[in-house]
Amino acid sequence: MKLEGAVPSRVLDTIRAPFLAAGGARLEAPIVQPLSLFLDLAGEAMRERLFIVQSPTGEEACLRPDFTILAAKAHLESGAATGRYRYEGHAFRVAPPGSGRAEEFLQIGLEAFEAGDAAQADASMAAIAWQAAVAGGREDLTLLLGDVGLFSALIDSLGLAPALAARIRRSFASPRRLRAEIASARSEEAPRSSDGGRLASLLAGLAEDEAAMVLSEIWSLAGIEPVGGRSAASIAHRLAEKAASAAAPRLTPEQADAISTYLAIADAPRPALEAVSRLPIAHPQALAEAIGAWERRLAALEQLGAPSDRLRLSTAFGRALGYYDGMLFEIRSEALGAEAPVAAGGRYDSLPARLGGGTTVGAVGCVVRPGRAWVGGAA
Amino acid sequence: MSGLILAIPSKGRLKEQVDSWLADCGLRPRTVGGARGYLAELEGLPEIQVRLASAGDIAASLAAGDIHLGVTGEDLLAELRDAGGAEVMLLNALGFGRADLVVAAPRSWIDVQTMADVDDIAHAYLARTGRRLRVATKYLVQARAFFARHGIADYRLVESGGATEGAPAAGLAELVIDITSTGDTLAANGLKVLDDGVILRSQAHLAASPRAAWSDAAMGAARRLLGIVEARARGKAMASLIWPAAQDSDARAALAPFAPPGDAPRANGLLVRGADLFAATAALAAKGVGPVSVTRPAYVFEAQSEAAERLAAAVGLEPEPAKV
């Protein structure tokens, strides 16, 4: 297993300083964690990157791949409304074969579960990560910004039917599916309706509880054993949704163009936001709010010392990066490349709820890899 | 490990099919040693050491390089495929042991026909319950790759050793990924295959392990084995026509469209593909060529086996000089 080289302690002190200044309780967490915690939240794709260990009683566990989920869990268990947690320790990820990446590495990070001005908090996190990253001595760093929420705002501003809007919003994470939606909008062919056939459209025409009863009767007549935990009511409900979505199944060519143009925007932040605000859309209000939030983030970043000539905003960035649902960022070194970011972070407001907590406060954090930040280290 | 080691299935329908196939090639396997019966010999190729093992163990042994050659299902080999290193090499598809690796959902879910529907359901399920849809399977690698290709991330795999198809009824999972041949077991468990849910159409393959310790002797034996099984397959797929010598030029003209490329003609005869046989005989009759006798060759041997040369190249042994 490839290990990182050690970072000189004076360099580590400088990298650590912005995190100490930000305050927060020191988070300690066991290296060995239950496997289901990460798979439930991050999905099966995470499994290949985890070092899995098995206890003698057969439970599956893994070596912690990061601290964010652990911080969220600790915060929920504390019962406090708000909290801020700083951590420093080794994390473990299986490297893709042939990549030569370290599989055990040091992380220093901060997670904040707080109410208040989200845009300001986002900027502070990014600024902390920036100060820590440059303390490693590299001079070729860029701060790449993205925003999952901005895409969502764009979709809101297009005025799509709810089922279609939900589908497009979900495809943000899958470049292939989004391309397919855009291609389908531009093609001449009538949309292939997967509305479930005649039975489905008949059921969709009934009131939902009636449809559920009819469905149960049909199952019993056809000798179908209902397995799999979805009730007749929820299946009938979805049939109704599918029928509705079949009526408005796809984007118009103009909407597809607006989305394509949006996804191609990658520039210094202000020109990028300008390009976004120039998109031809039906309801500019939803988008205007999100753009306004960005103005405040950028102002705060400038004030906190992040050099504006090193910032970049890419609308397509962050598409498959797990649980972030708002602003997100990476700090990259030209020497190390896009596959080995020096630092990363973002907002993940909906994650605590999935762990069983409330949704009253936001969640935002950042993490730095000193082994990469240090200019004297290998990749 | 200087002699060639070949592993064949030790039990079940696949064992019967592999034994018949080998016997049909003139290589009937005979168990040797004691009552245990896990070692065997091939009639006609006594230099090959044959081991009997389960299809799963054969796949694992090939991946590990413990044996040179093995017969097992493509589904099991695909599951062990890893990104780096010398992969198990598929030499010949054998045409039996066919089964599809499929994604199956409850038949009662009449609103779910495709993977896109699964994507919708999975997303809604996660949003509503905070838990991911569970997919029971023992084919973890192929399951993940297939779901990733369809852009679905909101699911969990539940590893299942056996009786995977009963998992939804037992409340252990919502979906299933498993091997099916007739579909009867799926239906009996209240499941159906999704329209675009076929992950792999698997069949039995003769496969090789480039990672194993290959000697010249082992490669020589592999060449002989491959030569024989390929010759038998070729023979069964071809027909030999013979016509009177005096009508040779008419016959050649009539059969120009049927001669395989690069074919070296025989004296007043030709090997054609079995599928072309009756079209060829009709063409000859149309030219007035007759009588034409047809025989089915038992074997058609070529000087070189393409699969053997691929294997030799992968293993780094000298390829046989190409015969001109």
XYZ file of C-alpha atoms in Angstrom:
703
model
C 0.000 0.000 0.000
C 1.475 3.315 -1.023
C 2.070 5.780 1.809
C 2.528 9.526 1.666
C 5.850 11.092 2.545
C 5.883 13.030 5.813
C 5.365 16.778 5.710
C 7.912 18.826 7.725
C 6.335 19.889 11.002
C 6.878 23.627 10.489
C 5.015 23.420 7.189
C 2.266 21.405 8.856
C 1.938 24.116 11.529
C 1.385 26.786 8.881
C -1.136 24.646 7.041
C -2.970 23.934 10.262
C -3.081 27.577 11.423
C -6.198 28.753 9.502
C -8.123 25.780 10.905
C -7.057 26.532 14.466
C -8.058 30.163 13.955
C -11.513 29.106 12.801
C -12.262 27.488 16.132
C -14.333 24.419 16.737
C -14.144 21.269 18.835
C -11.469 18.729 18.001
C -13.136 15.681 16.444
C -11.737 12.273 17.282
C -13.177 9.322 15.458
C -12.184 5.664 15.216
C -10.324 4.622 12.097
C -12.548 1.547 11.724
C -16.141 2.476 10.865
C -19.297 0.514 9.910
C -19.349 -0.122 6.169
C -23.052 0.640 5.796
C -22.543 4.215 7.014
C -20.581 5.116 3.915
C -22.388 2.928 1.416
C -25.802 4.154 2.475
C -24.770 7.768 2.053
C -22.329 7.652 -0.827
C -23.646 4.647 -2.729
C -22.096 1.542 -4.231
C -19.551 3.475 -6.275
C -17.797 4.186 -2.975
C -17.300 0.474 -2.250
C -14.388 0.097 -4.656
C -12.519 2.892 -2.926
C -12.937 1.503 0.595
C -10.590 -0.746 2.536
C -13.028 -3.264 3.899
C -12.344 -5.213 7.073
C -14.410 -7.921 8.664
C -14.825 -8.448 12.364
C -14.820 -11.989 13.787
C -18.576 -11.742 14.237
C -18.933 -11.161 10.517
C -19.876 -7.482 10.539
C -18.386 -5.552 7.698
C -16.454 -2.418 8.490
C -14.084 -0.155 6.619
C -11.165 2.203 7.228
C -12.493 5.785 7.244
C -12.224 7.335 3.770
C -12.897 10.793 5.127
C -14.196 12.645 8.160
C -17.191 14.614 6.873
C -19.809 11.956 7.522
C -18.203 11.210 10.880
C -18.385 14.873 11.853
C -22.048 15.031 10.876
C -22.757 11.932 12.930
C -20.882 13.286 15.946
C -22.793 16.541 15.694
C -26.163 14.777 15.593
C -25.192 12.637 18.565
C -24.196 15.706 20.551
C -27.789 16.914 20.428
C -26.602 20.519 20.065
C -28.334 22.745 17.537
C -25.127 24.119 16.033
C -21.523 23.035 16.150
C -18.141 23.326 14.483
C -15.660 20.482 14.328
C -11.986 20.441 13.388
C -10.191 17.211 12.569
C -6.724 16.034 11.682
C -5.873 12.437 10.960
C -5.202 9.741 8.426
C -7.819 8.607 5.947
C -7.721 5.588 3.642
C -8.844 5.135 0.039
C -8.049 2.382 -2.432
C -6.246 3.957 -5.381
C -7.258 3.086 -8.946
C -4.842 0.414 -10.240
C -1.811 1.992 -11.874
C -2.520 5.498 -10.579
C 0.339 5.469 -8.063
C -1.704 7.475 -5.546
C -1.114 7.236 -1.806
C -3.747 5.080 -0.131
C -3.149 6.329 3.408
C -2.898 10.087 3.736
C -3.245 12.955 6.186
C -6.307 15.175 6.130
C -6.923 18.399 8.043
C -10.457 19.752 7.848
C -13.363 21.640 9.325
C -17.127 20.983 9.254
C -19.617 23.640 10.394
C -23.268 23.008 11.221
C -24.593 26.507 11.637
C -27.503 28.759 10.732
C -27.047 32.244 9.319
C -25.719 33.675 6.072
C -24.951 30.640 3.951
C -23.122 32.546 1.215
C -20.800 34.137 3.785
C -20.172 30.762 5.410
C -19.408 29.201 2.011
C -16.854 31.902 1.288
C -15.206 31.530 4.717
C -14.751 27.809 4.191
C -13.202 28.300 0.802
C -10.943 31.037 2.187
C -9.749 28.806 5.045
C -8.963 26.035 2.574
C -7.126 28.510 0.341
C -4.946 29.870 3.141
C -4.109 26.352 4.277
C -3.351 25.180 0.745
C -0.976 28.033 -0.151
C 0.874 27.502 3.137
C 2.348 24.392 1.533
C 4.432 26.560 -0.771
C 2.908 25.768 -4.156
C 2.525 28.775 -6.443
C 0.424 27.184 -9.158
C -2.884 26.827 -7.297
C -6.366 27.636 -8.616
C -9.624 27.674 -6.694
C -12.251 26.006 -8.861
C -15.807 26.844 -7.815
C -19.058 25.108 -8.684
C -22.654 25.083 -7.526
C -25.095 22.176 -7.674
C -27.773 24.554 -6.463
C -27.205 26.918 -9.392
C -28.173 24.207 -11.859
C -31.273 23.560 -9.812
C -32.098 27.270 -9.925
C -31.615 27.247 -13.704
C -34.104 24.400 -14.024
C -36.583 26.273 -11.812
C -36.196 29.275 -14.032
C -37.105 27.294 -17.167
C -40.636 26.679 -15.909
C -40.731 22.958 -16.674
C -43.475 20.517 -15.654
C -42.570 19.127 -12.204
C -41.891 15.567 -13.347
C -39.648 16.767 -16.157
C -37.911 19.282 -13.881
C -37.189 16.561 -11.321
C -35.810 14.267 -13.984
C -33.515 16.925 -15.444
C -32.322 17.982 -12.011
C -31.403 14.394 -11.241
C -29.539 13.979 -14.532
C -27.086 16.683 -13.514
C -25.028 13.970 -11.877
C -24.896 11.852 -15.042
C -23.351 13.572 -18.087
C -24.555 10.767 -20.323
C -28.170 11.068 -19.260
C -28.216 14.811 -19.506
C -26.766 14.587 -23.007
C -29.507 12.100 -23.871
C -32.223 14.461 -22.628
C -30.765 17.315 -24.647
C -30.395 15.149 -27.741
C -33.961 13.917 -27.398
C -35.205 17.509 -27.198
C -33.449 18.324 -30.453
C -34.456 15.232 -32.380
C -37.429 15.120 -34.696
C -38.717 11.769 -33.447
C -41.735 11.556 -31.194
C -40.737 10.603 -27.674
C -40.841 6.872 -26.898
C -43.458 6.582 -24.272
C -42.635 4.193 -21.476
C -45.954 4.795 -19.836
C -46.452 1.182 -18.823
C -48.932 0.103 -21.442
C -52.691 0.164 -21.577
C -53.268 -1.208 -18.094
C -51.093 1.511 -16.617
C -52.912 4.315 -18.432
C -56.290 2.914 -17.382
C -55.211 2.799 -13.742
C -53.744 6.267 -14.002
C -57.218 7.532 -14.919
C -58.744 6.354 -11.620
C -58.640 7.991 -8.211
C -55.559 6.734 -6.400
C -57.162 4.600 -3.725
C -59.477 3.045 -6.287
C -56.499 2.367 -8.532
C -54.672 0.712 -5.637
C -57.634 -1.617 -5.019
C -57.984 -2.494 -8.683
C -54.253 -3.185 -8.857
C -54.404 -5.575 -5.906
C -57.288 -7.401 -7.537
C -55.394 -7.668 -10.814
C -52.356 -9.104 -9.027
C -54.490 -11.702 -7.351
C -56.227 -12.637 -10.631
C -52.901 -12.929 -12.453
C -51.384 -14.966 -9.657
C -48.717 -12.354 -9.008
C -47.268 -12.490 -5.517
C -46.559 -8.899 -4.465
C -42.999 -8.958 -3.152
C -40.553 -6.137 -2.706
C -42.080 -3.755 -0.252
C -43.861 -1.252 -2.478
C -47.536 -0.920 -1.762
C -50.258 -1.027 -4.413
C -50.925 2.614 -3.510
C -47.401 3.779 -4.254
C -47.303 1.858 -7.532
C -50.651 3.329 -8.550
C -49.305 6.764 -7.636
C -46.279 6.359 -9.823
C -48.381 5.149 -12.719
C -50.303 8.387 -12.492
C -47.031 10.313 -12.468
C -45.717 8.427 -15.469
C -48.891 9.129 -17.423
C -48.547 12.823 -16.568
C -44.904 12.837 -17.531
C -45.675 11.058 -20.809
C -47.812 14.065 -21.693
C -44.861 16.448 -21.298
C -41.875 14.182 -21.689
C -39.084 16.322 -22.875
C -37.435 19.703 -23.198
C -38.111 22.117 -26.017
C -35.128 22.791 -28.299
C -34.806 26.294 -26.771
C -34.702 24.882 -23.254
C -32.175 22.268 -24.331
C -30.023 25.012 -25.822
C -30.215 27.056 -22.629
C -29.051 24.040 -20.614
C -26.233 23.184 -23.032
C -25.015 26.753 -23.044
C -25.175 26.839 -19.259
C -23.076 23.686 -18.893
C -20.358 25.057 -21.118
C -19.762 28.130 -18.983
C -16.330 28.049 -17.340
C -14.512 31.300 -16.712
C -13.363 33.738 -14.086
C -16.333 34.015 -11.722
C -17.804 37.379 -12.730
C -17.740 36.788 -16.510
C -19.169 33.312 -15.842
C -22.074 34.684 -13.794
C -22.697 37.296 -16.440
C -22.957 34.570 -19.051
C -25.435 32.721 -16.847
C -27.616 35.791 -16.393
C -27.684 36.301 -20.165
C -29.291 32.888 -20.791
C -32.746 33.038 -22.443
C -35.105 31.784 -19.736
C -38.784 32.035 -18.869
C -38.586 33.003 -15.191
C -35.404 34.910 -14.387
C -36.373 35.389 -10.724
C -35.204 31.986 -9.469
C -31.868 32.384 -11.176
C -31.419 36.008 -10.094
C -31.492 34.977 -6.448
C -28.805 32.335 -6.907
C -26.645 34.766 -8.875
C -27.083 37.337 -6.121
C -25.805 34.779 -3.590
C -22.743 34.324 -5.735
C -22.072 38.064 -5.800
C -21.995 37.969 -2.017
C -19.741 34.907 -1.966
C -17.259 36.508 -4.319
C -17.206 39.749 -2.350
C -16.551 37.800 0.848
C -13.826 35.696 -0.798
C -12.059 38.818 -1.966
C -12.294 40.351 1.459
C -10.878 37.195 3.044
C -7.822 37.264 0.824
C -8.509 34.776 -1.971
C -6.788 36.310 -5.032
C -9.401 36.981 -7.745
C -7.048 36.036 -10.561
C -6.863 32.482 -9.188
C -10.611 31.895 -9.026
C -12.560 30.037 -11.632
C -16.272 29.190 -11.819
C -17.369 26.150 -13.819
C -21.071 25.387 -14.017
C -20.546 21.726 -14.865
C -18.133 21.133 -11.979
C -19.151 18.801 -9.204
C -21.611 16.720 -11.104
C -20.826 13.390 -9.561
C -19.153 14.461 -6.326
C -21.406 12.718 -3.860
C -23.465 14.493 -1.288
C -22.789 18.171 -2.006
C -25.997 20.011 -2.822
C -24.883 23.646 -2.902
C -21.641 25.486 -3.547
C -18.597 23.278 -3.831
C -14.940 23.808 -4.657
C -11.573 22.232 -5.277
C -8.123 23.725 -5.010
C -5.922 22.306 -7.719
C -2.223 22.512 -8.428
C -1.196 22.627 -12.064
C 1.711 20.327 -11.271
C -0.517 17.698 -9.644
C -3.436 17.917 -12.075
C -7.199 17.627 -11.751
C -7.146 14.074 -10.417
C -5.183 15.054 -7.277
C -6.781 18.109 -5.685
C -4.913 19.757 -2.828
C -8.113 20.749 -1.011
C -11.873 20.471 -1.451
C -15.115 21.358 0.237
C -18.667 22.490 -0.123
C -22.158 22.647 1.250
C -24.203 19.527 1.981
C -27.294 20.754 3.813
C -29.376 17.648 3.147
C -26.857 15.143 4.492
C -27.597 15.497 8.248
C -31.272 14.762 7.579
C -30.276 11.512 5.883
C -28.359 10.562 8.992
C -31.494 11.027 11.022
C -31.067 14.615 12.135
C -33.154 17.723 11.677
C -32.810 20.169 8.839
C -32.733 23.438 10.708
C -29.095 24.323 10.217
C -26.830 24.199 7.218
C -23.790 21.996 6.755
C -20.596 23.137 5.043
C -16.987 22.082 5.319
C -13.559 21.807 3.768
C -10.543 19.548 3.893
C -6.880 19.910 2.929
C -4.322 17.207 2.162
C -1.027 18.526 3.534
C 0.861 15.824 1.634
C -0.290 17.409 -1.604
C -0.192 21.022 -0.434
C 3.459 20.755 0.468
C 5.483 21.695 -2.585
C 8.220 19.273 -1.521
C 5.911 16.250 -1.557
C 5.254 13.758 -4.307
C 1.796 13.510 -5.828
C 3.881 -26.923 -12.998
C 5.629 -27.870 -16.239
C 2.831 -30.000 -17.680
C -0.452 -28.452 -18.761
C -3.196 -28.326 -16.121
C -6.793 -28.168 -17.360
C -9.757 -27.833 -14.994
C -13.268 -29.005 -15.908
C -16.523 -28.867 -13.913
C -16.998 -31.561 -11.302
C -20.770 -31.548 -10.952
C -24.139 -30.653 -12.382
C -25.450 -30.112 -15.849
C -22.319 -28.239 -16.895
C -20.206 -31.306 -16.041
C -22.385 -33.483 -18.280
C -22.196 -30.957 -21.114
C -18.412 -30.548 -20.868
C -17.820 -34.315 -20.667
C -19.991 -34.835 -23.779
C -18.225 -32.065 -25.624
C -14.787 -33.512 -24.859
C -15.913 -37.035 -25.721
C -17.334 -35.741 -29.002
C -13.921 -34.250 -29.779
C -12.319 -37.651 -29.206
C -10.955 -36.594 -25.810
C -13.235 -38.434 -23.381
C -12.223 -37.631 -19.792
C -11.550 -40.603 -17.486
C -11.091 -40.172 -13.780
C -7.853 -41.528 -12.433
C -6.596 -42.115 -8.956
C -8.854 -43.210 -6.118
C -12.516 -43.042 -5.337
C -12.438 -39.258 -4.824
C -12.381 -38.673 -8.554
C -10.969 -35.148 -8.684
C -8.206 -35.971 -11.122
C -8.682 -37.176 -14.672
C -7.027 -37.759 -18.012
C -8.153 -37.011 -21.541
C -8.218 -39.978 -23.862
C -5.833 -39.101 -26.651
C -3.907 -36.380 -24.759
C -2.439 -38.146 -21.721
C 0.134 -35.402 -21.132
C -2.587 -33.070 -19.823
C -3.362 -33.196 -16.115
C -7.102 -32.715 -15.697
C -8.596 -31.507 -12.419
C -12.285 -31.519 -11.541
C -13.583 -28.556 -9.576
C -16.665 -26.374 -9.249
C -17.238 -23.763 -11.954
C -16.634 -21.012 -9.409
C -13.345 -22.528 -8.245
C -12.215 -22.934 -11.851
C -12.801 -19.230 -12.478
C -10.891 -18.323 -9.320
C -7.998 -20.660 -10.178
C -7.677 -19.143 -13.642
C -7.656 -15.639 -12.188
C -5.000 -16.651 -9.666
C -2.825 -18.479 -12.179
C -3.049 -21.829 -10.379
C -4.096 -23.639 -13.566
C -3.348 -23.063 -17.246
C -6.713 -23.779 -18.868
C -10.254 -24.221 -17.615
C -13.848 -24.577 -18.756
C -16.335 -22.404 -16.902
C -19.064 -19.823 -17.394
C -18.327 -16.398 -18.824
C -20.403 -14.851 -16.031
C -18.039 -16.201 -13.394
C -14.963 -15.031 -15.298
C -16.412 -11.553 -15.877
C -16.958 -11.217 -12.161
C -13.257 -11.705 -11.447
C -12.068 -9.300 -14.078
C -9.845 -6.649 -12.549
C -8.535 -3.436 -13.979
C -4.831 -4.196 -13.834
C -2.793 -7.296 -14.480
C -3.040 -10.199 -16.891
C -6.709 -11.002 -17.349
C -8.078 -14.443 -17.939
C -8.215 -14.961 -21.695
C -11.338 -16.379 -23.320
C -10.186 -18.824 -25.996
C -13.328 -20.462 -27.408
C -17.048 -20.044 -26.764
C -18.459 -23.546 -26.499
C -22.114 -23.041 -27.424
C -23.567 -24.653 -24.325
C -24.128 -23.706 -20.699
C -26.047 -20.694 -21.908
C -27.621 -18.418 -19.333
C -28.274 -14.699 -19.071
C -27.158 -12.502 -16.210
C -30.157 -10.245 -15.644
C -31.637 -7.545 -13.463
C -35.000 -8.700 -12.122
C -37.700 -6.736 -10.351
C -40.983 -7.834 -8.739
C -43.670 -8.672 -11.274
C -46.086 -6.691 -9.122
C -44.198 -3.513 -10.000
C -46.085 -2.942 -13.215
C -44.800 0.620 -13.409
C -41.231 -0.591 -13.716
C -40.064 -1.988 -17.059
C -36.633 -0.468 -17.671
C -33.495 0.636 -15.865
C -34.709 4.225 -16.240
C -37.753 3.234 -14.149
C -35.407 1.686 -11.581
C -33.517 4.966 -11.476
C -36.748 6.873 -10.730
C -37.871 4.378 -8.087
C -34.480 4.278 -6.412
C -34.327 8.042 -6.216
C -37.862 8.334 -4.816
C -37.203 5.528 -2.343
C -34.074 7.224 -1.056
C -35.803 10.582 -0.776
C -38.797 9.092 1.015
C -37.143 6.633 3.400
C -33.519 7.832 3.593
C -32.445 4.303 2.676
C -31.216 2.938 -0.608
C -32.948 0.354 -2.733
C -31.316 -3.040 -2.103
C -30.135 -5.301 -4.917
C -29.327 -8.913 -3.959
C -26.623 -10.613 -6.004
C -23.360 -12.512 -5.893
C -22.159 -10.715 -9.037
C -20.989 -7.544 -7.294
C -18.505 -6.398 -9.943
C -20.861 -6.751 -12.895
C -23.799 -5.332 -10.931
C -21.860 -2.179 -10.100
C -20.585 -1.743 -13.641
C -24.076 -2.178 -15.135
C -25.734 0.250 -12.741
C -22.939 2.745 -13.298
C -23.442 2.476 -17.087
C -27.082 3.348 -16.557
C -26.135 6.236 -14.310
C -27.875 4.835 -11.248
C -26.166 5.548 -7.943
C -29.008 5.387 -5.415
C -28.795 1.705 -4.516
C -26.991 -0.776 -2.241
C -25.769 -4.243 -3.082
C -26.615 -7.053 -0.711
C -24.236 -9.942 -1.182
C -26.136 -13.161 -1.635
C -24.534 -16.602 -1.600
C -27.434 -18.686 -2.879
C -31.190 -18.633 -3.440
C -30.750 -15.019 -4.535
C -34.123 -15.032 -6.276
C -35.890 -15.548 -2.938
C -34.403 -12.384 -1.429
C -37.296 -10.006 -2.282
C -39.889 -12.422 -0.941
C -37.837 -12.765 2.231
C -37.699 -8.988 2.576
C -33.921 -8.889 2.159
C -33.852 -6.864 -1.053
C -36.068 -5.165 -3.624
C -34.226 -6.190 -6.785
C -32.150 -9.150 -7.823
C -29.254 -9.682 -10.236
C -28.809 -13.353 -11.054
C -28.198 -15.922 -13.745
C -31.271 -17.321 -15.468
C -31.769 -19.780 -18.326
C -35.478 -20.486 -18.627
C -36.797 -17.708 -16.417
C -38.905 -20.243 -14.507
C -37.225 -19.695 -11.148
C -37.619 -15.946 -11.489
C -41.324 -16.230 -12.257
C -41.825 -18.703 -9.423
C -40.376 -16.088 -7.074
C -42.621 -13.325 -8.356
C -39.899 -11.637 -10.409
C -39.548 -10.448 -14.017
C -36.566 -9.416 -16.146
C -36.414 -5.724 -17.080
C -36.697 -4.907 -20.796
C -33.125 -3.593 -20.891
C -31.992 -5.677 -17.941
C -29.769 -8.278 -19.611
C -26.254 -7.683 -18.339
C -24.522 -10.585 -20.079
C -25.544 -13.460 -22.331
C -23.203 -15.995 -20.839
C -22.088 -19.388 -22.056
C -19.388 -21.873 -21.187
C -15.936 -20.955 -22.442
C -12.564 -22.598 -22.656
C -10.328 -20.013 -21.001
C -6.632 -19.589 -20.293
C -4.640 -17.916 -17.539
C -1.717 -15.850 -18.875
C -0.649 -15.431 -15.241
C 0.047 -19.163 -14.757
C 3.584 -20.570 -15.077
C 3.746 -21.563 -18.755
C 6.528 -23.807 -20.024
C 7.176 -24.790 -23.632
C 5.762 -28.231 -22.807
C 2.542 -26.743 -21.413
C 2.125 -24.457 -24.423
C 2.730 -27.397 -26.743
C -0.007 -29.377 -25.020
C -2.316 -26.345 -25.145
C -1.725 -26.042 -28.887
C -2.581 -29.697 -29.386
C -5.736 -29.432 -27.304
C -6.897 -26.261 -29.013
C -6.043 -27.725 -32.420
C -8.284 -30.719 -31.744
C -11.291 -28.924 -30.265
C -11.208 -26.249 -32.955
C -10.813 -28.876 -35.689
C -13.865 -30.697 -34.371
C -15.937 -27.495 -34.276
C -14.825 -26.619 -37.781
C -15.559 -30.087 -39.077
C -19.079 -30.040 -37.721
C -19.714 -26.690 -39.374
C -18.475 -27.712 -42.807
C -19.373 -30.091 -45.608
C -17.097 -31.676 -48.160
C -18.289 -31.864 -51.753
C -16.704 -34.068 -54.419
C -17.593 -34.080 -58.130
C -16.334 -35.909 -61.193
C -12.833 -34.708 -62.234
C -13.927 -34.072 -65.821
C -16.416 -31.401 -64.698
C -13.943 -29.605 -62.473
C -13.856 -26.234 -64.223
C -17.657 -25.964 -64.410
C -17.859 -26.877 -60.763
C -15.256 -24.236 -59.749
C -17.148 -21.582 -61.664
C -20.447 -22.558 -60.019
C -18.941 -22.551 -56.543
C -16.934 -19.342 -56.755
C -19.276 -17.550 -54.324
C -19.024 -20.337 -51.756
C -15.289 -20.914 -51.500
C -13.973 -19.575 -48.180
C -11.341 -16.851 -48.677
C -7.795 -18.133 -49.107
C -9.102 -21.656 -49.660
C -6.681 -24.077 -51.241
C -8.774 -26.122 -53.631
C -8.752 -29.890 -53.479
C -8.699 -32.032 -56.549
C -12.327 -32.017 -57.744
C -13.587 -31.128 -54.316
C -14.335 -28.206 -51.979
C -15.013 -27.573 -48.340
C -17.968 -25.256 -47.858
C -19.699 -23.922 -44.767
C -22.514 -26.186 -43.638
C -24.980 -23.307 -43.877
C -24.150 -22.894 -47.581
C -24.439 -26.593 -48.439
C -27.775 -26.691 -50.232
C -27.206 -23.426 -52.038
C -23.889 -24.842 -53.262
C -25.413 -28.111 -54.447
C -28.135 -26.192 -56.247
C -25.489 -24.072 -57.990
C -23.671 -27.207 -59.112
C -26.848 -28.779 -60.399
C -27.637 -25.591 -62.289
C -24.282 -25.911 -64.080
C -25.041 -29.499 -64.905
C -22.363 -30.867 -62.575
C -23.113 -34.283 -61.137
C -23.111 -36.714 -59.409
C -21.906 -34.723 -56.351
C -21.201 -36.611 -53.134
C -21.357 -34.823 -49.790
C -19.637 -35.930 -46.618
C -19.354 -34.277 -43.248
C -15.773 -34.176 -42.049
C -15.133 -35.362 -38.499
C -12.402 -32.748 -38.131
C -10.937 -29.967 -40.223
C -7.449 -29.205 -38.949
C -5.695 -25.899 -39.676
C -1.958 -25.444 -39.382
C -2.334 -22.823 -36.672
C -4.911 -22.034 -34.023
C -5.622 -18.326 -33.753
C -6.543 -18.739 -30.097
C -3.324 -20.631 -29.345
C -1.214 -17.957 -30.982
C -3.027 -15.208 -29.040
C -2.295 -17.141 -25.877
C 1.354 -17.685 -26.759
C 1.756 -13.984 -27.452
C 0.128 -13.038 -24.130
C 2.363 -15.444 -22.261
C 5.491 -14.305 -24.063
C 6.369 -17.606 -25.661
C 7.603 -17.798 -29.210
C 4.716 -17.971 -31.652
C 4.923 -20.804 -34.145
C 6.343 -19.514 -37.428
C 3.468 -18.737 -39.754
C 3.140 -21.386 -42.422
C 3.147 -19.854 -45.865
